[in-house]
Structures are given as structure tokens and as C-alpha cells.
XYZ file of C-alpha atoms in Angstrom:
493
model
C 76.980 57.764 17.887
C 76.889 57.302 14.093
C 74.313 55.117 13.097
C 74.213 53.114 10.105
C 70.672 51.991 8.308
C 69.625 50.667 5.234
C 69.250 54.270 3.937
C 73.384 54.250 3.419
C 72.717 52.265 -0.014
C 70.502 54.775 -1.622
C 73.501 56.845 -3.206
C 75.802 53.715 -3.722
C 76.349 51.204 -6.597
C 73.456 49.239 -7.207
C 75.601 45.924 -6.394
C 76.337 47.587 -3.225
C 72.943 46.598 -1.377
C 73.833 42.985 -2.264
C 70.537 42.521 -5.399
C 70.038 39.011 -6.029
C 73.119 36.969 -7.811
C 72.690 33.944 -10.012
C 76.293 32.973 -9.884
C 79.568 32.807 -8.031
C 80.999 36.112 -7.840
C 84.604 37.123 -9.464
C 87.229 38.416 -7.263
C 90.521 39.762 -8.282
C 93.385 36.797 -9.424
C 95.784 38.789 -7.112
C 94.332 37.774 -4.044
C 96.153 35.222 -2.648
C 93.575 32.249 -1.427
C 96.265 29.430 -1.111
C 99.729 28.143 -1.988
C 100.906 25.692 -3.800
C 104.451 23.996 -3.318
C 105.751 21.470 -5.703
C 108.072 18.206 -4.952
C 108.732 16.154 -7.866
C 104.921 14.855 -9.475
C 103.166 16.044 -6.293
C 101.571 19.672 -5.736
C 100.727 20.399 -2.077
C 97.755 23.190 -0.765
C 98.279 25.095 1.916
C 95.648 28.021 2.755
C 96.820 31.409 3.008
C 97.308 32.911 6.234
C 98.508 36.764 5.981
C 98.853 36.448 9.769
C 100.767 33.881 10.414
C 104.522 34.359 9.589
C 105.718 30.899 9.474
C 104.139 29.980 6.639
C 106.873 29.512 4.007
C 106.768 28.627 0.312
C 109.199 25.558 -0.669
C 108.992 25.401 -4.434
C 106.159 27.841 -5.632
C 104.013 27.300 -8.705
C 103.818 31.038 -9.781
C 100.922 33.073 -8.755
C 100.679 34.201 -12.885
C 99.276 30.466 -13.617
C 95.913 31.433 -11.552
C 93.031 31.606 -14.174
C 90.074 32.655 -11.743
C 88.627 33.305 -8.520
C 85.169 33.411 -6.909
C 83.043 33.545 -4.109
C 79.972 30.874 -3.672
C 76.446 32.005 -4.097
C 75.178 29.187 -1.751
C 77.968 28.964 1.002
C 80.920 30.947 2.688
C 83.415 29.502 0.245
C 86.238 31.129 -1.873
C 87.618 29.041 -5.010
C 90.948 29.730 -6.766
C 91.526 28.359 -10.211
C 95.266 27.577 -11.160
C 96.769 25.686 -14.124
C 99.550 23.293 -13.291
C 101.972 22.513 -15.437
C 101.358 19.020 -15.750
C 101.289 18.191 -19.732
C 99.616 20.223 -21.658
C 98.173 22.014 -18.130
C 95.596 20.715 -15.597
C 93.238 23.978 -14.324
C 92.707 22.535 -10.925
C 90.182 24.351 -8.728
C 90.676 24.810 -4.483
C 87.896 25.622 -2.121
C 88.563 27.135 0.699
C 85.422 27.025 3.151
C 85.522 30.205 5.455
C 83.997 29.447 9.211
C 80.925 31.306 9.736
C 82.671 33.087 12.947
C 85.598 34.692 10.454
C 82.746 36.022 8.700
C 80.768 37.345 10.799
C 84.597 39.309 12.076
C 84.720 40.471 9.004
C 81.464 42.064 8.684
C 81.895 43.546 12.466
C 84.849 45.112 11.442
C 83.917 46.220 7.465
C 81.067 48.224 9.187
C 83.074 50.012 11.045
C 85.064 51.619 7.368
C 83.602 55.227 6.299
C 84.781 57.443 4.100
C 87.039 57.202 1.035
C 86.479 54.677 -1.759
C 87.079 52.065 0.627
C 84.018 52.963 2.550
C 81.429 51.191 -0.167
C 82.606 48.012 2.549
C 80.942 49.404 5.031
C 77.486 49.693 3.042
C 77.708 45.975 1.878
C 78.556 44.566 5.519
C 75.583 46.623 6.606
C 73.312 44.730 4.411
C 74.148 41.339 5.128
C 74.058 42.760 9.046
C 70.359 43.234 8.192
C 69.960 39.973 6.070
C 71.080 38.143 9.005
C 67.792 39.633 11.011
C 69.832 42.368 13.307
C 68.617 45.548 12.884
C 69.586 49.336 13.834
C 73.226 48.818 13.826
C 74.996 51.843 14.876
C 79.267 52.756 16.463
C 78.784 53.480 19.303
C 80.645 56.074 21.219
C 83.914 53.852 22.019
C 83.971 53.204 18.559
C 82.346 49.453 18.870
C 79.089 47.748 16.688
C 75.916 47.652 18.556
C 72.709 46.086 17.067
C 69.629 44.837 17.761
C 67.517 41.891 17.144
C 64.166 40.806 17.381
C 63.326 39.767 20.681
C 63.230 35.842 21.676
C 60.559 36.545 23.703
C 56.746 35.550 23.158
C 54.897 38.675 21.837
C 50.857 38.053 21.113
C 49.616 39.126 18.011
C 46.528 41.436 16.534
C 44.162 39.513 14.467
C 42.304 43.079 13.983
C 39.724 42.785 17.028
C 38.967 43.583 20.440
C 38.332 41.216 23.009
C 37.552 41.126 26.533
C 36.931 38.579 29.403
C 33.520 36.922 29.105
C 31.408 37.096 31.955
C 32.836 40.354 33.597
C 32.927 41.772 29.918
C 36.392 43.644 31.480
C 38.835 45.036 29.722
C 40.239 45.573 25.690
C 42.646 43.686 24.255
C 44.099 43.491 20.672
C 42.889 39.884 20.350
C 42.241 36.974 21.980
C 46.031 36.107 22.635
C 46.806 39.354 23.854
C 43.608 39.213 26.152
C 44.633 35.842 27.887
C 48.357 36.614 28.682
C 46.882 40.300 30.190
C 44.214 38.088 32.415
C 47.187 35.520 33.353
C 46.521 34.388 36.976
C 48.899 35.683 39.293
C 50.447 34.486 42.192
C 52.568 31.747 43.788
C 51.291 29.091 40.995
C 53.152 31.169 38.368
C 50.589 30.630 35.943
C 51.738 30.794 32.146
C 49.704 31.208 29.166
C 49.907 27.818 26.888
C 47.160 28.200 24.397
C 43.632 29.233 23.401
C 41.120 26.669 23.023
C 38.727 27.609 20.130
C 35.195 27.563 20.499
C 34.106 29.393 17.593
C 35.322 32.609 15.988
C 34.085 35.152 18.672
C 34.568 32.988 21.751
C 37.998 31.214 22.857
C 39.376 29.998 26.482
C 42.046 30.886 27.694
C 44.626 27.720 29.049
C 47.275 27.915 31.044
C 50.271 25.741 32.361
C 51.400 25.582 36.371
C 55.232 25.267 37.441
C 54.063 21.777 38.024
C 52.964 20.805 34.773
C 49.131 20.588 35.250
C 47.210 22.630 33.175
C 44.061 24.798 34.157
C 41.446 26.737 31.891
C 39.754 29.316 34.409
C 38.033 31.517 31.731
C 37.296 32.507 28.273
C 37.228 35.723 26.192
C 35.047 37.122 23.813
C 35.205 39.309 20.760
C 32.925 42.453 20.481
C 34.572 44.799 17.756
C 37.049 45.983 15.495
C 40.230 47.237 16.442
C 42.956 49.980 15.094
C 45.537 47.263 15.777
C 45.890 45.816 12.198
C 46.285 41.893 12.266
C 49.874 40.776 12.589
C 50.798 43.149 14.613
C 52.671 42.637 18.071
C 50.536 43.448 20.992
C 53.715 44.564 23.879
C 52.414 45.467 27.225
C 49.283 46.547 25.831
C 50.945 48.694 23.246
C 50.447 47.790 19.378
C 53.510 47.587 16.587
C 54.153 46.287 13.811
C 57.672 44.685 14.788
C 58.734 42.535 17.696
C 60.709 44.687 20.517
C 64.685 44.539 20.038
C 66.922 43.595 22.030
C 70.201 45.637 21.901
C 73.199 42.985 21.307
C 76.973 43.247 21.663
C 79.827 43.075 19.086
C 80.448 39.609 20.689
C 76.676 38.878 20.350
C 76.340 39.806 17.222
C 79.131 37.448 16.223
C 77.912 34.840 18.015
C 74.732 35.481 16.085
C 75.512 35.459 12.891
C 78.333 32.129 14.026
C 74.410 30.467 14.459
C 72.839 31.050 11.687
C 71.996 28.474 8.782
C 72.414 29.733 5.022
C 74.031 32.804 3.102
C 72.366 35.544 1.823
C 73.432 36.852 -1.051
C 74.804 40.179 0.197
C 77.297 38.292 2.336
C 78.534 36.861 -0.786
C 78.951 40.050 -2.570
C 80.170 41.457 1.347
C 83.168 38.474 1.260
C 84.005 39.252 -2.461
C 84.636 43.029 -1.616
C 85.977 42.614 2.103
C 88.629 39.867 0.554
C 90.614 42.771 -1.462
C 90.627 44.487 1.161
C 94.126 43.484 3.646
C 92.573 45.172 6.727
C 89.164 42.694 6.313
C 91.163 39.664 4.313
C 93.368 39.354 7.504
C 90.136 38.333 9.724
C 88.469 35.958 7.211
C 92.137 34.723 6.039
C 91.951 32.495 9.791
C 91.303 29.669 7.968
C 91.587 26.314 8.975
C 94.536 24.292 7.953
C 92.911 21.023 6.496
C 90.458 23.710 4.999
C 91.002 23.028 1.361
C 88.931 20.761 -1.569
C 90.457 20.157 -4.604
C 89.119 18.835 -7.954
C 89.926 18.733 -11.694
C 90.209 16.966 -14.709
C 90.938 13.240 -14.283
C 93.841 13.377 -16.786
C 95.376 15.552 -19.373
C 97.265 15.182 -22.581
C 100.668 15.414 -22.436
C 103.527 15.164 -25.427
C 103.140 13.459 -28.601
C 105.991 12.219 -30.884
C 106.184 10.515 -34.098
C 109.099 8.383 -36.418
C 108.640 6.956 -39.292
C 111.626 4.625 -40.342
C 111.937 2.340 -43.978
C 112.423 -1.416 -43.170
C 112.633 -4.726 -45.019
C 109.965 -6.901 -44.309
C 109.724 -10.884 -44.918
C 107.982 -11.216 -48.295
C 103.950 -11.217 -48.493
C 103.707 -10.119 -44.746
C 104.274 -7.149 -42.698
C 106.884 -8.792 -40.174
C 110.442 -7.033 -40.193
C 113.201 -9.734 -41.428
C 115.990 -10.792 -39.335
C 118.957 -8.614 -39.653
C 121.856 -9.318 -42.240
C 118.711 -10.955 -44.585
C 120.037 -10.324 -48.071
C 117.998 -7.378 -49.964
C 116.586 -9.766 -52.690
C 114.410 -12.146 -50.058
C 112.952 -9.026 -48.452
C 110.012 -6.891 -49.514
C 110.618 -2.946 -48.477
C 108.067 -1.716 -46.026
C 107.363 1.720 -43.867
C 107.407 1.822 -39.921
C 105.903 4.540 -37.903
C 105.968 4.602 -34.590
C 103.806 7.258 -32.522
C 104.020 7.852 -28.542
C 101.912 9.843 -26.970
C 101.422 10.349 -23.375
C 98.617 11.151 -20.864
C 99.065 11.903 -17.416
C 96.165 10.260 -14.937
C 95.729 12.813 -12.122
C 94.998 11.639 -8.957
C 93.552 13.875 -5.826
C 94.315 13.344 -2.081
C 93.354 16.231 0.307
C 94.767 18.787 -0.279
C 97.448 17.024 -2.487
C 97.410 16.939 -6.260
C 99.818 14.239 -7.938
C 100.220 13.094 -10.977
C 101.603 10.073 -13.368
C 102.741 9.564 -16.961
C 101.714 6.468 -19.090
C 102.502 6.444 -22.946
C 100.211 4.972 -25.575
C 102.712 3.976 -28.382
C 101.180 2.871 -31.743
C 103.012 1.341 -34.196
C 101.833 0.531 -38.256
C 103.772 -1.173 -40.262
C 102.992 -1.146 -44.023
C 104.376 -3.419 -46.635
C 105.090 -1.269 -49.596
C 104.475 -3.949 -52.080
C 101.166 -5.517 -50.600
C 100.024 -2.115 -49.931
C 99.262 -4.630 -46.374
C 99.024 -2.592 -42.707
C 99.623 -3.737 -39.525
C 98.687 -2.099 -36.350
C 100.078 -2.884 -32.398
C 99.349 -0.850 -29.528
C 101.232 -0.695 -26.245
C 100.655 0.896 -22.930
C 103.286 1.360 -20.291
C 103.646 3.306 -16.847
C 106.672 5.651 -16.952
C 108.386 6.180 -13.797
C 108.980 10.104 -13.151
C 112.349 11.358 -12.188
C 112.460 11.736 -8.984
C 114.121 15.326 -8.075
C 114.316 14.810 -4.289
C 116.851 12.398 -4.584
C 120.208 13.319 -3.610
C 122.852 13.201 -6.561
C 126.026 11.443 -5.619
C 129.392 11.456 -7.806
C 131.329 8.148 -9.601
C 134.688 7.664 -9.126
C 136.544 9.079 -11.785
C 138.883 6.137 -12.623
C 142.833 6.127 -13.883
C 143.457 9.122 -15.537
C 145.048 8.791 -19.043
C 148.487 10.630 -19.062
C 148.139 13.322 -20.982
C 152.018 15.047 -21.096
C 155.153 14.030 -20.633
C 156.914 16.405 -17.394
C 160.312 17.969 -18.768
C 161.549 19.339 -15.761
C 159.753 17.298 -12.788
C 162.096 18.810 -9.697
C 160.682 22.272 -11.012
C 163.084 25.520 -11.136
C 165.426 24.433 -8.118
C 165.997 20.934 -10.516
C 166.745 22.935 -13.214
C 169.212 25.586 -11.470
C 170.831 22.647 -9.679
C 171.692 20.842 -12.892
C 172.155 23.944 -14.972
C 173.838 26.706 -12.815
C 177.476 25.157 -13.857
C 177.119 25.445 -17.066
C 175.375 29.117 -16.870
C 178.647 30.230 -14.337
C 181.031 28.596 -16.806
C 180.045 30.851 -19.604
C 181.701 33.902 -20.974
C 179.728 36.654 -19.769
C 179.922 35.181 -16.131
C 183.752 34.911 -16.325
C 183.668 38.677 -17.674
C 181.895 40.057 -15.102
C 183.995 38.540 -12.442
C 187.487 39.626 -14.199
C 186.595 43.035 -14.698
C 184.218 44.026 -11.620
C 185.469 44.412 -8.301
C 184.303 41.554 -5.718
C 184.738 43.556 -2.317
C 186.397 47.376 -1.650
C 187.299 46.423 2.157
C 190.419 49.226 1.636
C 192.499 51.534 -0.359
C 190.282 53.846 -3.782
C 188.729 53.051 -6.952
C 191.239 52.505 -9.997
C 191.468 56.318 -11.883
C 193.116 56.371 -15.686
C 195.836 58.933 -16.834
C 195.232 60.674 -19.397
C 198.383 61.949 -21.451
C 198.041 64.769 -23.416
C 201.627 65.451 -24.905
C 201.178 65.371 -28.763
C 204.454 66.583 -29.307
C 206.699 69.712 -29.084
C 204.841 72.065 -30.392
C 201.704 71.147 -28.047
C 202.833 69.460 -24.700
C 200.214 69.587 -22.056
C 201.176 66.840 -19.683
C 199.398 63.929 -18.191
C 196.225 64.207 -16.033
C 194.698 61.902 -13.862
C 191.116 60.784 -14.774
C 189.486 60.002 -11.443
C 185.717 57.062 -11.324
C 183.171 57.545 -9.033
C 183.124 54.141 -7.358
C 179.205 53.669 -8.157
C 180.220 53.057 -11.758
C 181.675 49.695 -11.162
C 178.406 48.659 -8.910
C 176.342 49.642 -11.942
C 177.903 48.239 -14.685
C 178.207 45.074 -12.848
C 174.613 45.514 -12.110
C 174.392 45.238 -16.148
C 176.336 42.715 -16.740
C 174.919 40.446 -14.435
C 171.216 40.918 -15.872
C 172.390 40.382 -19.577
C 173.612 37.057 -17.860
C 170.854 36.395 -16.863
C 168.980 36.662 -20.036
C 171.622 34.800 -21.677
C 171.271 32.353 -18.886
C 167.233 31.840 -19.895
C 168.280 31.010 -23.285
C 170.962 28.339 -22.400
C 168.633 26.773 -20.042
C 164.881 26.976 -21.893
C 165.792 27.277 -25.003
C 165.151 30.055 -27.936
């Protein structure tokens, strides 16, 4: 069994065993505490819950704008502080309050951490274990928390004396309480000890209460000298301490325990602020509840500010703007600025944060002549866009011709009206005269070639046989200059 005591904070950071704090305590920005999904003027809270899968971000406002996060001093309550970007930027602060049963999980389970940096957790759940009253808190074998507690049961205490029963001058007792419950009547009554009944400093009597209700004072007890058993102490069976007998409790007792109790100690606080960066520990106190979120900030903020000035003509001796086509020499010049600037009320719902826009637009109007100034101010509500509506498309209208088509019918129009003219050409004929159309029978034409110059040199006449290919090829040629010449009849160039 490893046991853990109070003892485990004597080597560790002094913040460790939880001294008194004066203020909320800073946790990292990176833990995430809640959510925040945007839909058009409206921010919505959701509490983080690193066990439950479904919950999903929508539109996220990033995690970057957070500006600070704490834990309470007075109450199990974590408090994120983000900056929307609503004008200027609202820093709007959620609570999240943490039940006192994920706590006291947490704790269980942080004590339970040894070794490795991670193991200061363990020494700070420990002390708010013992802040909470439970005391001795040890693993256990099977690797469960086991504490005790002071017992609920009546214990008499030492006021420093010995007393006995008067008359009989009996027994010793550490005081007059422990003397009466010792002399309790026995038997089928079931006598039980309600009080002493003073009757001076060394003598009280004893009074008990039956099953019944009726109440009986037999005896009294007297006090003859001092005692080893310092006042204050518990008298148990006879047996003098200083503390009240534990009584051993489960992990499930213990939780149920500390579920009970009213306030927060301060080492819980600083317990929650380490256990929280922690995602083994964060995971247990992260069961929050969903409507568990308070929200408040700034009322309003500013928001953008724009200015024009503008030269008018102004009806003589005043600071009114003439009509407009008023001829030059019946007006007096004057100077117009106009400046808008907007503010954004804030308003806060649950766990909802939305937001308006109104613009304060002041306008002066000086007549340069006079030297004269005017002033007017407006207010107006602006209506936000509203980006969860669904766009929809116009019809486009007639469409202005742009181009005239030259050939409409496309290439087969322009072969059909063409092609007569392109086989009526030259090169077409020429192709057709001198290539042959089929060779069904008979050879390819051969030349002779005579080589008789005269008598002095006669060699005859030999016969100059073509390869039939020849004619296919040529033809082949002719037919694609045709074609190119073809392109140039038809397109043009």
C-alpha cells in the first residue's frame, strides 16, 4: 500500500501545498474551457466536452482571440476571457461552474499520479483531500483511494479531570461526560446519555433519554482530581486521544463526501488550476453541464468612425444649404462636415452573445462669411447583413448581340457551298488527268529512253520501268497542296 500524507509537500513547490491565494488563479490560454460558434451578429457558448465526440464547431471564433483564463478563489468555477470581433473588440468573459462531484473525480483520480513532473498533481489533490477533513489517504493494493474521516459518532471529551460516580465513589473517568456515558443504564430501556445537568463545578447529574422519549436522571458524578487526559481530548472506550476515531471510507465515499461539502478551500483551487492542463484529469472535470455557462461584458463598444467634409452654398446670413441651380451671386459659400460614428449595444442571453449597430452622425455646417455654426445630430439603428440568408440569382435579361455569325451551318455549310468551286480548280483537274483513278488490270506506264546520239555513238533504246507506289504518292501530294490551296479559296489569306 503506498500511503500518501501531508509529509509529500515538504520537498515540493511552495504553491504545491495550496498557501493561501488572494485572487483567481491563471491557467494556461490553451486550455480549451468553451466554444464559441458565430451566425451572423450572434455568438453562441457551448462548454467543452473532450469526451463527447459530437460536439462540432459551426463557424469558430479562433482560439488566438482568448486573452485569459482563471480559476475562482471562492467557488469551483473556471472563466475564459475572449475578444470578439465586434467593433473595435468586446473581451467577453464565460464561467463555467464545475459540479462539486467532477471535482471531487478529479481529485480521486490526480492522487492516484506519482512520479515524473506530472506527479506535483498528486501532492496538490492530496491537500485539498485533507482540507476537505479526510485524513490518511493511502492506494490501496488494487490500486484504489482509501481515506478516512472523523467519525460521526458522539465521542465525550476531557476537560482535564477525573470523575467518578457519587455515592459509590466507583470508578475514573476523563470527565464528567465520559463518566455518564460509561455508567449508562443498561438493559431493555436502552438508555442513552442526553446531557449533564450542572450543579456546580465538581458535581453534575447525569440525564438520560428512554426509546420512549421520557427522560430519567438516576445519578450524579463528582470530580476528585486532575487527570493526564488534557482537556479537549476524546475520551473512546475509556482510552484518551487527541482526535476523533476514523472511519475508513471508499473511493465512492469519499466522492460522495467531498459532493456534500459547502465552500472551497483554497488548495482545491490551486488543485483545479493544475489538474485542468492536465488531459487525463481535464477529461473528468470537463463533464460539464450543458446550460453550464455565464456570460458578461461590456454593454457596448465603439465601432468605426468616418468623416467628410464637403464646400456648399448656403442662403445668405444663415447656415441653410440653398436650393440647387441658385445662381452663385445670391449664395454665401459655407463648409459641411459630416461625421458617423458607430457603437454597437451588446446584449447577453444565456449563453448567447449578440450584438447591434446604431450610428451617431453629426453634422456642422459653417457659413464661411458669418463665421456662423450649425450643429444636428442623428441616431439610427442599422440593420446587419444577414449571412444566413440564402443568395438567389436574377434573370439575366436579352442579351445584346455581340457578332455577326459568317458561316452559321458551320464547316459542312461551308464545304456544301464551296466544294464546287474548290473541285473546279486547276490543281484538282491536274491531279485527276495525270494520276491514275483505279489499276483493276494490266502494269504501270514505263518511259523509253533512247540513247542513239548518232553514228558514231548508237546505244539503242531502253525501257525505263515506275514502281507503281510513285503514282499513289505523288497523288498523295497533290491532293494535300489542294487542300491548302483549298483553305485559301474558302477562308481567305
Amino acid at each position: 500500500m503506498i500511503k500518501l500524507s501531508q509529509g509529500f509537500c515538504v520537498g515540493m513547490a511552495a504553491f504545491a501545498c495550496g498557501s493561501a491565494v488572494a485572487a483567481p488563479l491563471q491557467i494556461p490560454t490553451n486550455v480549451p474551457i468553451v466554444e464559441v460558434a458565430q451566425q451572423t451578429n450572434t455568438y453562441n457558448y457551448t462548454p467543452v466536452n473532450e469526451t463527447n465526440s459530437t460536439i462540432k464547431r459551426v463557424v469558430p471564433i479562433s482560439d488566438a482571440l482568448v486573452t485569459g483564463q482563471s480559476v475562482s478563489d471562492v467557488e469551483p468555477k473556471v472563466s475564459t476571457t475572449r475578444r470578439l470581433p465586434i467593433g473595435t473588440g468586446a473581451d467577453v468573459t464565460a464561467s463555467v461552474k464545475i459540479p462539486k462531484r467532477n471535482i471531487a473525480r478529479g481529485l480521486i483520480r490526480a492522487a492516484k499520479v506519482a512520479g515524473g513532473p506530472s506527479g506535483l498533481i498528486a501532492g496538490l489533490a492530496l491537500e485539498a483531500l485533507i482540507d476537505y477533513g479526510l485524513k490518511n489517504a493511502s492506494i490501496g493494493s488494487d490500486g484504489r483511494l482509501i481515506a478516512g474521516k472523523e467519525s460521526d459518532a458522539y465521542y465525550p471529551q476531557s476537560d482535564g479531570y477525573i470523575w467518578r460516580q457519587n455515592y459509590t465513589h466507583t470508578g475514573a473517568y476523563y470527565g464528567p461526560e465520559a463518566a455518564c456515558v460509561a455508567l449508562t443504564p443498561e438493559g431493555p430501556d436502552n438508555w442513552k446519555f442526553q446531557q449533564l445537568v450542572d450543579f456546580g463545578p465538581d458535581l453534575k447529574a447525569c440525564r438520560y433519554v428512554k426509546a420512549d422519549g421520557n427522560v430519567n436522571q438516576p445519578f450524579s458524578v463528582i470530580r476528585i482530581a486532575p487527570s493526564d487526559c488534557k482537556p479537549g481530548y476524546y475520551v473512546d472506550k475509556g482510552v484518551c486521544t487527541s482526535t476523533k476515531p476514523l472511519t475508513e471510507m471508499s473511493e465512492q465515499e469519499i466522492e460522495d463526501w467531498i459532493a456534500s461539502r459547502d465552500g472551497w478551500p483554497t488548495s482545491s483551487s490551486v488543485a483545479l488550476a493544475e489538474m485542468l492542463k492536465y488531459p487525463d484529469t481535464r477529461r473528468i472535470i470537463q463533464d460539464y453541464p450543458s446550460n453550464g455557462v455565464e456570460i458578461n461584458g461590456p454593454a457596448s463598444v465603439k465601432g468605426k468612425s468616418t468623416t467628410a467634409t464637403e464646400g456648399v452654398q448656403l442662403v445668405p446670413g444663415t447656415t441653410t444649404v440653398a436650393p440647387p441651380g441658385t445662381p452663385s451671386s445670391q449664395t454665401q459659400p459655407g463648409t459641411k462636415t459630416t461625421t458617423t460614428t458607430a457603437t454597437h449595444p451588446i446584449t447577453y442571453s444565456g449563453s448567447s452573445v449578440s450584438h447591434s449597430t446604431v450610428n451617431n452622425t453629426t453634422t456642422n455646417i459653417t457659413n464661411n462669411t458669418t463665421n456662423v455654426t450649425t450643429t444636428e445630430t442623428k441616431t439610427e439603428e442599422v440593420e446587419d447583413d444577414k449571412d444566413d440568408q440564402m443568395p438567389s440569382d436574377t434573370a439575366l435579361g436579352d442579351l445584346p448581340k455581340l457578332y455577326e455569325q459568317k458561316y452559321p451551318e458551320g464547316l459542312s455549310g461551308v464545304w456544301n457551298q464551296r466544294s464546287q468551286e474548290f473541285k473546279s480548280s486547276g490543281l484538282f483537274s491536274l491531279a485527276e488527268q495525270l494520276m491514275p483513278t483505279s489499276l483493276n488490270g494490266g502494269t504501270c506506264p514505263s518511259f523509253d529512253l533512247d540513247l542513239s546520239i548518232g553514228s558514231w555513238a548508237d546505244y539503242g533504246t531502253h525501257q525505263v520501268p515506275m514502281p507503281c507506289w510513285i503514282w499513289d504518292t505523288c497523288k498523295y501530294i497533290l491532293l494535300l497542296m489542294a487542300a491548302v490551296s483549298a483553305r485559301r479559296i474558302v477562308l481567305g489569306g
